[in-house]
Amino acid sequence: MQKDKPIIALDFDTVDKMEAFIQQFEGQALNVKIGMEMYYANGPALVKQLKAAGHHIFLDLKLHDIPNTVHRSIRALTELGVDMLNVHAAGGEEMMRWAMEAIAEAQPDPDKRPLLIAVTQLTSTSEAAMQAEQLTQATIEESVVHYAQLSQKAGLDGVVCSPLESRLIKDQVGTDFITVTPGIRPSNYQSQREDQERITTPAKAKALGSDYIVVGRPITQAADPVQAYRDITAEWQA
C-alpha cells in the first residue's frame, strides 16, 4: 500500500459501477478497499482484475471465527496477492496468531506478504452503544487500546481504529504499530456524518498519527470524484 495516498473504499453494488468509477483515474495505481458487499458478490475474480490493473488492495472482510477456520480463510486470501487483510480483534489472541501463521505459510517472503490488521471498535460504534451492547464499563479508548495491545501481542502489523484513537494507540503500543483509519471526512463534508460516529479530517488524522486513511463516499459520491481524490490526497500529504 502507498502511505502517501488515501485508500478508496469501493463500496459499489455492481462491478460496472466500480469500473466506471476507476476509469476516471486514467490508469493511476490506486489504493483501494474491497469490502464484503463487492467480494461476496464477485469473489476472487474481482481481486485478480484489480491486481492485474496495478492497484493495491485492502481486502476488508473482518474475519472472526474459530482459529482453524480463520487460518484456512486467511491462507486462501493471501494467495490472491492482496496487500492488506483484516480480522476482528474480538476473535482473540489465538485466532490472530493463527491468522499470522497462515500468511507466513502462503507467502514466506516477508517483503511480499500482506499486512494483517485487526478491527478494534467499528467507527460506527459510540461509547454508549458499546457499553450497552457489549456489556462492558470500559471507555471506548480503553477498549481500543486493549484490542491494539492484544493484536500486537499476537504479532499483527496494526489495527483499524478511529483516527481519534490513533495517537493514543501510538503512545501505548508504539509508533511502529500501524493504524488504519476510516471515518475520514474533509472539512466541507463534516455535517454529513451518515453512519459514522468517530470521524475527523485528513489533516487531523495525519496529525494524530494515522498511517493510512480510508475514504469512501466523500470521493465515490462526489460530483467530481477525481478532484475530490486530489483534494483529499493533498490534505493528507501536506
Tab-separated table of N, CA, C and O in Angstrom, residues 105-231:
chain	number	residue	atom	x	y	z
A	105	GLU	N	2.683	-19.041	5.878
A	105	GLU	CA	2.653	-20.286	5.100
A	105	GLU	C	2.362	-20.007	3.626
A	105	GLU	O	2.960	-20.613	2.739
A	106	ALA	N	1.431	-19.100	3.373
A	106	ALA	CA	1.030	-18.810	1.996
A	106	ALA	C	2.028	-17.923	1.261
A	106	ALA	O	2.166	-18.017	0.040
A	107	GLN	N	2.711	-17.035	2.007
A	107	GLN	CA	3.694	-16.128	1.402
A	107	GLN	C	4.897	-16.033	2.340
A	107	GLN	O	4.954	-15.159	3.204
A	108	PRO	N	5.871	-16.927	2.178
A	108	PRO	CA	7.036	-16.948	3.077
A	108	PRO	C	7.920	-15.701	2.993
A	108	PRO	O	8.655	-15.409	3.939
A	109	ASP	N	7.881	-14.983	1.866
A	109	ASP	CA	8.710	-13.788	1.705
A	109	ASP	C	8.093	-12.640	2.504
A	109	ASP	O	7.012	-12.142	2.139
A	110	PRO	N	8.737	-12.183	3.580
A	110	PRO	CA	8.142	-11.117	4.404
A	110	PRO	C	7.970	-9.804	3.659
A	110	PRO	O	7.154	-8.972	4.050
A	111	ASP	N	8.729	-9.599	2.587
A	111	ASP	CA	8.609	-8.365	1.819
A	111	ASP	C	7.421	-8.380	0.862
A	111	ASP	O	7.057	-7.342	0.304
A	112	LYS	N	6.840	-9.555	0.651
A	112	LYS	CA	5.728	-9.683	-0.297
A	112	LYS	C	4.404	-10.010	0.372
A	112	LYS	O	3.362	-9.980	-0.268
A	113	ARG	N	4.452	-10.339	1.641
A	113	ARG	CA	3.213	-10.755	2.311
A	113	ARG	C	2.302	-9.546	2.560
A	113	ARG	O	2.766	-8.408	2.661
A	114	PRO	N	0.994	-9.788	2.671
A	114	PRO	CA	0.098	-8.687	3.011
A	114	PRO	C	0.234	-8.267	4.464
A	114	PRO	O	0.625	-9.070	5.324
A	115	LEU	N	-0.076	-7.031	4.742
A	115	LEU	CA	-0.192	-6.572	6.121
A	115	LEU	C	-1.444	-7.192	6.727
A	115	LEU	O	-2.463	-7.354	6.044
A	116	LEU	N	-1.372	-7.548	8.003
A	116	LEU	CA	-2.547	-8.055	8.702
A	116	LEU	C	-2.864	-7.113	9.858
A	116	LEU	O	-2.006	-6.860	10.713
A	117	ILE	N	-4.067	-6.597	9.858
A	117	ILE	CA	-4.502	-5.661	10.890
A	117	ILE	C	-5.787	-6.179	11.530
A	117	ILE	O	-6.472	-7.036	10.965
A	118	ALA	N	-6.100	-5.665	12.706
A	118	ALA	CA	-7.288	-6.106	13.426
A	118	ALA	C	-8.236	-4.938	13.668
A	118	ALA	O	-7.802	-3.825	13.971
A	119	VAL	N	-9.514	-5.202	13.546
A	119	VAL	CA	-10.537	-4.214	13.860
A	119	VAL	C	-10.664	-4.120	15.380
A	119	VAL	O	-10.790	-5.138	16.060
A	120	THR	N	-10.628	-2.912	15.903
A	120	THR	CA	-10.792	-2.703	17.348
A	120	THR	C	-12.284	-2.492	17.639
A	120	THR	O	-12.999	-3.419	17.986
A	121	GLN	N	-12.743	-1.269	17.509
A	121	GLN	CA	-14.168	-0.953	17.578
A	121	GLN	C	-14.542	-0.241	16.282
A	121	GLN	O	-13.829	0.652	15.828
A	122	LEU	N	-15.650	-0.638	15.683
A	122	LEU	CA	-16.084	-0.019	14.443
A	122	LEU	C	-16.316	1.479	14.643
A	122	LEU	O	-16.769	1.913	15.711
A	123	THR	N	-16.013	2.263	13.618
A	123	THR	CA	-16.188	3.716	13.737
A	123	THR	C	-17.665	4.103	13.790
A	123	THR	O	-17.990	5.256	14.082
A	124	SER	N	-18.555	3.167	13.526
A	124	SER	CA	-19.989	3.429	13.670
A	124	SER	C	-20.475	3.205	15.102
A	124	SER	O	-21.634	3.477	15.423
A	125	THR	N	-19.576	2.716	15.975
A	125	THR	CA	-19.954	2.381	17.345
A	125	THR	C	-19.654	3.544	18.295
A	125	THR	O	-18.516	3.988	18.400
A	126	SER	N	-20.671	3.997	18.981
A	126	SER	CA	-20.480	5.026	20.003
A	126	SER	C	-20.116	4.350	21.319
A	126	SER	O	-20.324	3.137	21.498
A	127	GLU	N	-19.594	5.130	22.267
A	127	GLU	CA	-19.245	4.559	23.558
A	127	GLU	C	-20.488	4.031	24.286
A	127	GLU	O	-20.455	2.946	24.884
A	128	ALA	N	-21.570	4.769	24.202
A	128	ALA	CA	-22.802	4.334	24.872
A	128	ALA	C	-23.295	3.011	24.301
A	128	ALA	O	-23.693	2.104	25.050
A	129	ALA	N	-23.265	2.882	22.976
A	129	ALA	CA	-23.711	1.636	22.349
A	129	ALA	C	-22.773	0.493	22.712
A	129	ALA	O	-23.217	-0.626	22.994
A	130	MET	N	-21.468	0.741	22.703
A	130	MET	CA	-20.503	-0.296	23.058
A	130	MET	C	-20.746	-0.807	24.468
A	130	MET	O	-20.790	-2.024	24.708
A	131	GLN	N	-20.935	0.110	25.411
A	131	GLN	CA	-21.116	-0.302	26.804
A	131	GLN	C	-22.419	-1.073	27.000
A	131	GLN	O	-22.450	-2.077	27.717
A	132	ALA	N	-23.468	-0.641	26.329
A	132	ALA	CA	-24.763	-1.303	26.490
A	132	ALA	C	-24.819	-2.646	25.770
A	132	ALA	O	-25.313	-3.637	26.321
A	133	GLU	N	-24.284	-2.699	24.575
A	133	GLU	CA	-24.443	-3.889	23.745
A	133	GLU	C	-23.343	-4.924	23.949
A	133	GLU	O	-23.560	-6.122	23.732
A	134	GLN	N	-22.146	-4.477	24.348
A	134	GLN	CA	-21.054	-5.414	24.590
A	134	GLN	C	-20.873	-5.711	26.080
A	134	GLN	O	-19.940	-6.411	26.467
A	135	LEU	N	-21.760	-5.174	26.890
A	135	LEU	CA	-21.810	-5.426	28.329
A	135	LEU	C	-20.455	-5.145	28.981
A	135	LEU	O	-19.845	-5.996	29.620
A	136	THR	N	-19.974	-3.915	28.773
A	136	THR	CA	-18.697	-3.506	29.338
A	136	THR	C	-18.813	-2.107	29.910
A	136	THR	O	-19.614	-1.294	29.425
A	137	GLN	N	-18.037	-1.817	30.931
A	137	GLN	CA	-17.977	-0.480	31.504
A	137	GLN	C	-16.722	0.266	31.045
A	137	GLN	O	-16.470	1.391	31.473
A	138	ALA	N	-15.940	-0.359	30.202
A	138	ALA	CA	-14.738	0.291	29.671
A	138	ALA	C	-15.126	1.485	28.812
A	138	ALA	O	-16.204	1.519	28.210
A	139	THR	N	-14.248	2.470	28.754
A	139	THR	CA	-14.451	3.563	27.803
A	139	THR	C	-14.069	3.063	26.418
A	139	THR	O	-13.407	2.025	26.272
A	140	ILE	N	-14.473	3.798	25.395
A	140	ILE	CA	-14.120	3.392	24.032
A	140	ILE	C	-12.605	3.385	23.859
A	140	ILE	O	-12.042	2.502	23.215
A	141	GLU	N	-11.920	4.360	24.481
A	141	GLU	CA	-10.464	4.427	24.376
A	141	GLU	C	-9.803	3.229	25.050
A	141	GLU	O	-8.849	2.650	24.516
A	142	GLU	N	-10.300	2.839	26.225
A	142	GLU	CA	-9.743	1.682	26.929
A	142	GLU	C	-9.933	0.407	26.122
A	142	GLU	O	-9.027	-0.433	26.037
A	143	SER	N	-11.092	0.257	25.518
A	143	SER	CA	-11.364	-0.931	24.713
A	143	SER	C	-10.457	-0.994	23.493
A	143	SER	O	-9.877	-2.039	23.176
A	144	VAL	N	-10.318	0.131	22.811
A	144	VAL	CA	-9.494	0.172	21.603
A	144	VAL	C	-8.027	-0.116	21.935
A	144	VAL	O	-7.367	-0.891	21.233
A	145	VAL	N	-7.507	0.490	22.987
A	145	VAL	CA	-6.112	0.245	23.374
A	145	VAL	C	-5.916	-1.216	23.773
A	145	VAL	O	-4.909	-1.848	23.413
A	146	HIS	N	-6.865	-1.782	24.504
A	146	HIS	CA	-6.770	-3.189	24.893
A	146	HIS	C	-6.677	-4.082	23.666
A	146	HIS	O	-5.822	-4.984	23.587
A	147	TYR	N	-7.548	-3.847	22.681
A	147	TYR	CA	-7.520	-4.665	21.473
A	147	TYR	C	-6.237	-4.437	20.674
A	147	TYR	O	-5.701	-5.369	20.061
A	148	ALA	N	-5.730	-3.208	20.673
A	148	ALA	CA	-4.467	-2.937	19.986
A	148	ALA	C	-3.321	-3.699	20.643
A	148	ALA	O	-2.468	-4.297	19.962
A	149	GLN	N	-3.283	-3.693	21.965
A	149	GLN	CA	-2.234	-4.418	22.684
A	149	GLN	C	-2.336	-5.922	22.441
A	149	GLN	O	-1.328	-6.603	22.269
A	150	LEU	N	-3.553	-6.437	22.420
A	150	LEU	CA	-3.764	-7.867	22.153
A	150	LEU	C	-3.313	-8.216	20.735
A	150	LEU	O	-2.681	-9.260	20.508
A	151	SER	N	-3.607	-7.340	19.786
A	151	SER	CA	-3.214	-7.564	18.388
A	151	SER	C	-1.703	-7.555	18.239
A	151	SER	O	-1.131	-8.381	17.517
A	152	GLN	N	-1.039	-6.619	18.905
A	152	GLN	CA	0.422	-6.574	18.859
A	152	GLN	C	1.020	-7.835	19.471
A	152	GLN	O	1.977	-8.409	18.935
A	153	LYS	N	0.465	-8.289	20.592
A	153	LYS	CA	0.945	-9.499	21.251
A	153	LYS	C	0.821	-10.709	20.336
A	153	LYS	O	1.664	-11.617	20.367
A	154	ALA	N	-0.210	-10.709	19.489
A	154	ALA	CA	-0.421	-11.818	18.552
A	154	ALA	C	0.469	-11.718	17.316
A	154	ALA	O	0.482	-12.622	16.483
A	155	GLY	N	1.201	-10.596	17.182
A	155	GLY	CA	2.134	-10.446	16.073
A	155	GLY	C	1.604	-9.707	14.868
A	155	GLY	O	2.264	-9.671	13.826
A	156	LEU	N	0.423	-9.084	14.981
A	156	LEU	CA	-0.144	-8.369	13.850
A	156	LEU	C	0.601	-7.069	13.576
A	156	LEU	O	1.350	-6.576	14.407
A	157	ASP	N	0.365	-6.520	12.399
A	157	ASP	CA	1.053	-5.296	11.975
A	157	ASP	C	0.401	-4.038	12.528
A	157	ASP	O	1.057	-3.000	12.639
A	158	GLY	N	-0.877	-4.110	12.839
A	158	GLY	CA	-1.565	-2.917	13.307
A	158	GLY	C	-3.039	-3.159	13.485
A	158	GLY	O	-3.497	-4.307	13.541
A	159	VAL	N	-3.786	-2.069	13.550
A	159	VAL	CA	-5.225	-2.151	13.781
A	159	VAL	C	-5.988	-1.163	12.914
A	159	VAL	O	-5.432	-0.188	12.409
A	160	VAL	N	-7.266	-1.444	12.781
A	160	VAL	CA	-8.217	-0.473	12.252
A	160	VAL	C	-8.834	0.228	13.453
A	160	VAL	O	-9.272	-0.426	14.397
A	161	CYS	N	-8.849	1.543	13.428
A	161	CYS	CA	-9.428	2.296	14.539
A	161	CYS	C	-9.905	3.641	14.022
A	161	CYS	O	-9.640	4.011	12.875
A	162	SER	N	-10.596	4.359	14.864
A	162	SER	CA	-10.937	5.737	14.531
A	162	SER	C	-9.663	6.574	14.535
A	162	SER	O	-8.764	6.335	15.343
A	163	PRO	N	-9.565	7.582	13.657
A	163	PRO	CA	-8.397	8.477	13.720
A	163	PRO	C	-8.271	9.167	15.069
A	163	PRO	O	-7.170	9.529	15.487
A	164	LEU	N	-9.376	9.304	15.778
A	164	LEU	CA	-9.353	9.960	17.081
A	164	LEU	C	-8.597	9.144	18.120
A	164	LEU	O	-8.194	9.669	19.158
A	165	GLU	N	-8.408	7.846	17.861
A	165	GLU	CA	-7.710	6.966	18.797
A	165	GLU	C	-6.289	6.610	18.351
A	165	GLU	O	-5.563	5.933	19.066
A	166	SER	N	-5.903	7.089	17.176
A	166	SER	CA	-4.611	6.709	16.622
A	166	SER	C	-3.444	7.145	17.504
A	166	SER	O	-2.521	6.364	17.775
A	167	ARG	N	-3.450	8.376	17.967
A	167	ARG	CA	-2.346	8.874	18.791
A	167	ARG	C	-2.255	8.108	20.100
A	167	ARG	O	-1.161	7.775	20.566
A	168	LEU	N	-3.392	7.805	20.706
A	168	LEU	CA	-3.416	7.042	21.949
A	168	LEU	C	-2.796	5.665	21.749
A	168	LEU	O	-2.008	5.194	22.577
A	169	ILE	N	-3.119	5.029	20.635
A	169	ILE	CA	-2.551	3.710	20.339
A	169	ILE	C	-1.046	3.809	20.140
A	169	ILE	O	-0.277	2.995	20.651
A	170	LYS	N	-0.612	4.819	19.410
A	170	LYS	CA	0.825	5.005	19.200
A	170	LYS	C	1.550	5.196	20.530
A	170	LYS	O	2.629	4.651	20.757
A	171	ASP	N	0.938	5.964	21.417
A	171	ASP	CA	1.557	6.231	22.719
A	171	ASP	C	1.627	4.973	23.580
A	171	ASP	O	2.601	4.768	24.312
A	172	GLN	N	0.611	4.137	23.492
A	172	GLN	CA	0.526	2.971	24.364
A	172	GLN	C	1.177	1.722	23.776
A	172	GLN	O	1.668	0.866	24.518
A	173	VAL	N	1.168	1.602	22.445
A	173	VAL	CA	1.625	0.364	21.808
A	173	VAL	C	2.932	0.543	21.044
A	173	VAL	O	3.710	-0.393	20.909
A	174	GLY	N	3.193	1.758	20.551
A	174	GLY	CA	4.437	2.011	19.835
A	174	GLY	C	4.199	2.644	18.483
A	174	GLY	O	3.184	2.388	17.829
A	175	THR	N	5.145	3.455	18.052
A	175	THR	CA	4.968	4.210	16.805
A	175	THR	C	5.055	3.337	15.562
A	175	THR	O	4.588	3.733	14.499
A	176	ASP	N	5.663	2.151	15.671
A	176	ASP	CA	5.765	1.268	14.511
A	176	ASP	C	4.487	0.478	14.264
A	176	ASP	O	4.361	-0.180	13.224
A	177	PHE	N	3.572	0.500	15.206
A	177	PHE	CA	2.322	-0.238	15.085
A	177	PHE	C	1.376	0.565	14.195
A	177	PHE	O	1.064	1.720	14.475
A	178	ILE	N	0.926	-0.035	13.111
A	178	ILE	CA	0.166	0.660	12.076
A	178	ILE	C	-1.264	0.950	12.530
A	178	ILE	O	-1.929	0.104	13.127
A	179	THR	N	-1.732	2.153	12.232
A	179	THR	CA	-3.142	2.480	12.429
A	179	THR	C	-3.766	2.834	11.082
A	179	THR	O	-3.283	3.708	10.370
A	180	VAL	N	-4.819	2.110	10.740
A	180	VAL	CA	-5.573	2.326	9.506
A	180	VAL	C	-6.911	2.921	9.922
A	180	VAL	O	-7.656	2.311	10.695
A	181	THR	N	-7.207	4.115	9.440
A	181	THR	CA	-8.328	4.861	9.997
A	181	THR	C	-9.390	5.233	8.964
A	181	THR	O	-9.159	6.076	8.098
A	182	PRO	N	-10.559	4.605	9.066
A	182	PRO	CA	-11.721	5.088	8.307
A	182	PRO	C	-12.346	6.268	9.043
A	182	PRO	O	-11.730	6.831	9.950
A	183	GLY	N	-13.549	6.649	8.655
A	183	GLY	CA	-14.184	7.785	9.314
A	183	GLY	C	-13.541	9.108	8.933
A	183	GLY	O	-13.500	10.034	9.731
A	184	ILE	N	-13.037	9.197	7.714
A	184	ILE	CA	-12.376	10.422	7.252
A	184	ILE	C	-13.360	11.254	6.438
A	184	ILE	O	-13.967	10.769	5.484
A	185	ARG	N	-13.500	12.496	6.825
A	185	ARG	CA	-14.388	13.415	6.125
A	185	ARG	C	-13.671	14.748	5.937
A	185	ARG	O	-13.208	15.346	6.914
A	186	PRO	N	-13.552	15.241	4.705
A	186	PRO	CA	-12.983	16.575	4.515
A	186	PRO	C	-13.838	17.610	5.229
A	186	PRO	O	-15.008	17.372	5.531
A	187	SER	N	-13.248	18.764	5.504
A	187	SER	CA	-13.919	19.773	6.338
A	187	SER	C	-15.267	20.205	5.771
A	187	SER	O	-16.205	20.469	6.514
A	188	ASN	N	-15.399	20.243	4.450
A	188	ASN	CA	-16.662	20.666	3.851
A	188	ASN	C	-17.698	19.553	3.826
A	188	ASN	O	-18.785	19.713	3.291
A	189	TYR	N	-17.361	18.410	4.405
A	189	TYR	CA	-18.260	17.252	4.420
A	189	TYR	C	-18.670	16.894	5.844
A	189	TYR	O	-19.431	15.983	6.072
A	190	GLN	N	-18.161	17.625	6.829
A	190	GLN	CA	-18.321	17.254	8.233
A	190	GLN	C	-19.776	17.127	8.674
A	190	GLN	O	-20.090	16.309	9.529
A	191	SER	N	-20.660	17.915	8.120
A	191	SER	CA	-22.050	17.865	8.571
A	191	SER	C	-22.760	16.594	8.122
A	191	SER	O	-23.802	16.244	8.657
A	192	GLN	N	-22.200	15.898	7.132
A	192	GLN	CA	-22.828	14.694	6.611
A	192	GLN	C	-22.218	13.471	7.301
A	192	GLN	O	-21.486	12.689	6.711
A	193	ARG	N	-22.582	13.293	8.544
A	193	ARG	CA	-21.996	12.241	9.372
A	193	ARG	C	-22.407	10.848	8.895
A	193	ARG	O	-21.663	9.886	8.986
A	194	GLU	N	-23.635	10.682	8.430
A	194	GLU	CA	-24.171	9.402	7.979
A	194	GLU	C	-24.057	8.354	9.082
A	194	GLU	O	-24.463	8.591	10.204
A	195	ASP	N	-23.476	7.174	8.789
A	195	ASP	CA	-23.445	6.114	9.791
A	195	ASP	C	-22.136	6.074	10.575
A	195	ASP	O	-21.902	5.155	11.345
A	196	GLN	N	-21.277	7.058	10.394
A	196	GLN	CA	-20.016	7.108	11.121
A	196	GLN	C	-20.175	7.995	12.349
A	196	GLN	O	-20.795	9.055	12.290
A	197	GLU	N	-19.597	7.563	13.466
A	197	GLU	CA	-19.689	8.318	14.706
A	197	GLU	C	-18.391	9.049	15.043
A	197	GLU	O	-18.406	10.196	15.446
A	198	ARG	N	-17.255	8.359	14.886
A	198	ARG	CA	-15.973	8.907	15.337
A	198	ARG	C	-15.156	9.284	14.108
A	198	ARG	O	-14.460	8.463	13.535
A	199	ILE	N	-15.280	10.533	13.682
A	199	ILE	CA	-14.723	10.962	12.406
A	199	ILE	C	-13.826	12.178	12.578
A	199	ILE	O	-13.874	12.881	13.582
A	200	THR	N	-13.008	12.449	11.540
A	200	THR	CA	-12.209	13.664	11.507
A	200	THR	C	-11.718	13.899	10.083
A	200	THR	O	-11.998	13.115	9.175
A	201	THR	N	-10.966	14.973	9.883
A	201	THR	CA	-10.481	15.351	8.554
A	201	THR	C	-9.169	14.633	8.229
A	201	THR	O	-8.495	14.121	9.124
A	202	PRO	N	-8.773	14.612	6.944
A	202	PRO	CA	-7.477	14.013	6.589
A	202	PRO	C	-6.305	14.670	7.320
A	202	PRO	O	-5.400	13.978	7.796
A	203	ALA	N	-6.300	16.002	7.414
A	203	ALA	CA	-5.200	16.705	8.084
A	203	ALA	C	-5.136	16.346	9.562
A	203	ALA	O	-4.049	16.107	10.116
A	204	LYS	N	-6.278	16.297	10.209
A	204	LYS	CA	-6.303	15.957	11.630
A	204	LYS	C	-5.888	14.506	11.836
A	204	LYS	O	-5.158	14.183	12.796
A	205	ALA	N	-6.303	13.614	10.941
A	205	ALA	CA	-5.910	12.210	11.041
A	205	ALA	C	-4.391	12.070	10.954
A	205	ALA	O	-3.778	11.304	11.707
A	206	LYS	N	-3.786	12.827	10.052
A	206	LYS	CA	-2.330	12.792	9.936
A	206	LYS	C	-1.672	13.311	11.200
A	206	LYS	O	-0.706	12.727	11.709
A	207	ALA	N	-2.189	14.408	11.737
A	207	ALA	CA	-1.624	14.984	12.958
A	207	ALA	C	-1.743	14.028	14.134
A	207	ALA	O	-0.891	14.012	15.023
A	208	LEU	N	-2.779	13.201	14.119
A	208	LEU	CA	-2.998	12.242	15.203
A	208	LEU	C	-2.195	10.952	15.032
A	208	LEU	O	-2.218	10.093	15.907
A	209	GLY	N	-1.503	10.817	13.895
A	209	GLY	CA	-0.621	9.680	13.720
A	209	GLY	C	-1.126	8.548	12.856
A	209	GLY	O	-0.516	7.472	12.811
A	210	SER	N	-2.231	8.742	12.137
A	210	SER	CA	-2.727	7.691	11.246
A	210	SER	C	-1.678	7.352	10.188
A	210	SER	O	-1.020	8.246	9.644
A	211	ASP	N	-1.529	6.070	9.900
A	211	ASP	CA	-0.604	5.639	8.850
A	211	ASP	C	-1.294	5.542	7.497
A	211	ASP	O	-0.686	5.816	6.464
A	212	TYR	N	-2.542	5.121	7.509
A	212	TYR	CA	-3.353	5.029	6.288
A	212	TYR	C	-4.744	5.572	6.609
A	212	TYR	O	-5.268	5.328	7.696
A	213	ILE	N	-5.334	6.286	5.649
A	213	ILE	CA	-6.722	6.712	5.812
A	213	ILE	C	-7.577	6.023	4.753
A	213	ILE	O	-7.147	5.795	3.628
A	214	VAL	N	-8.795	5.683	5.145
A	214	VAL	CA	-9.757	5.064	4.242
A	214	VAL	C	-10.879	6.055	3.999
A	214	VAL	O	-11.497	6.547	4.936
A	215	VAL	N	-11.136	6.337	2.732
A	215	VAL	CA	-12.162	7.324	2.362
A	215	VAL	C	-13.092	6.698	1.330
A	215	VAL	O	-12.628	6.177	0.319
A	216	GLY	N	-14.387	6.765	1.594
A	216	GLY	CA	-15.353	6.198	0.666
A	216	GLY	C	-16.205	7.256	0.007
A	216	GLY	O	-15.828	7.875	-0.982
A	217	ARG	N	-17.378	7.503	0.591
A	217	ARG	CA	-18.375	8.371	-0.039
A	217	ARG	C	-17.904	9.778	-0.370
A	217	ARG	O	-18.335	10.328	-1.405
A	218	PRO	N	-17.028	10.422	0.438
A	218	PRO	CA	-16.569	11.756	0.036
A	218	PRO	C	-15.845	11.769	-1.309
A	218	PRO	O	-15.734	12.829	-1.944
A	219	ILE	N	-15.364	10.606	-1.755
A	219	ILE	CA	-14.757	10.504	-3.086
A	219	ILE	C	-15.726	9.851	-4.069
A	219	ILE	O	-16.015	10.402	-5.130
A	220	THR	N	-16.240	8.677	-3.715
A	220	THR	CA	-17.038	7.905	-4.682
A	220	THR	C	-18.364	8.565	-5.027
A	220	THR	O	-18.903	8.347	-6.111
A	221	GLN	N	-18.916	9.373	-4.114
A	221	GLN	CA	-20.197	10.021	-4.378
A	221	GLN	C	-20.052	11.521	-4.647
A	221	GLN	O	-21.041	12.242	-4.699
A	222	ALA	N	-18.822	11.968	-4.845
A	222	ALA	CA	-18.587	13.386	-5.142
A	222	ALA	C	-19.036	13.716	-6.557
A	222	ALA	O	-19.065	12.854	-7.439
A	223	ALA	N	-19.371	14.966	-6.775
A	223	ALA	CA	-19.745	15.403	-8.122
A	223	ALA	C	-18.578	15.214	-9.088
A	223	ALA	O	-18.781	14.879	-10.261
A	224	ASP	N	-17.360	15.431	-8.591
A	224	ASP	CA	-16.142	15.225	-9.376
A	224	ASP	C	-15.208	14.349	-8.528
A	224	ASP	O	-14.395	14.870	-7.757
A	225	PRO	N	-15.308	13.021	-8.658
A	225	PRO	CA	-14.511	12.130	-7.818
A	225	PRO	C	-13.010	12.326	-7.936
A	225	PRO	O	-12.291	12.232	-6.937
A	226	VAL	N	-12.525	12.612	-9.132
A	226	VAL	CA	-11.088	12.784	-9.317
A	226	VAL	C	-10.594	14.011	-8.568
A	226	VAL	O	-9.558	13.971	-7.890
A	227	GLN	N	-11.334	15.104	-8.650
A	227	GLN	CA	-10.924	16.313	-7.931
A	227	GLN	C	-11.037	16.105	-6.427
A	227	GLN	O	-10.178	16.569	-5.656
A	228	ALA	N	-12.079	15.410	-5.993
A	228	ALA	CA	-12.222	15.120	-4.564
A	228	ALA	C	-11.047	14.289	-4.073
A	228	ALA	O	-10.496	14.544	-2.987
A	229	TYR	N	-10.632	13.316	-4.875
A	229	TYR	CA	-9.478	12.479	-4.529
A	229	TYR	C	-8.212	13.327	-4.447
A	229	TYR	O	-7.419	13.181	-3.510
A	230	ARG	N	-8.025	14.210	-5.408
A	230	ARG	CA	-6.838	15.075	-5.405
A	230	ARG	C	-6.825	15.976	-4.173
A	230	ARG	O	-5.783	16.157	-3.535
A	231	ASP	N	-7.979	16.547	-3.839
A	231	ASP	CA	-8.048	17.452	-2.694
A	231	ASP	C	-7.745	16.710	-1.393
A	231	ASP	O	-6.988	17.213	-0.539
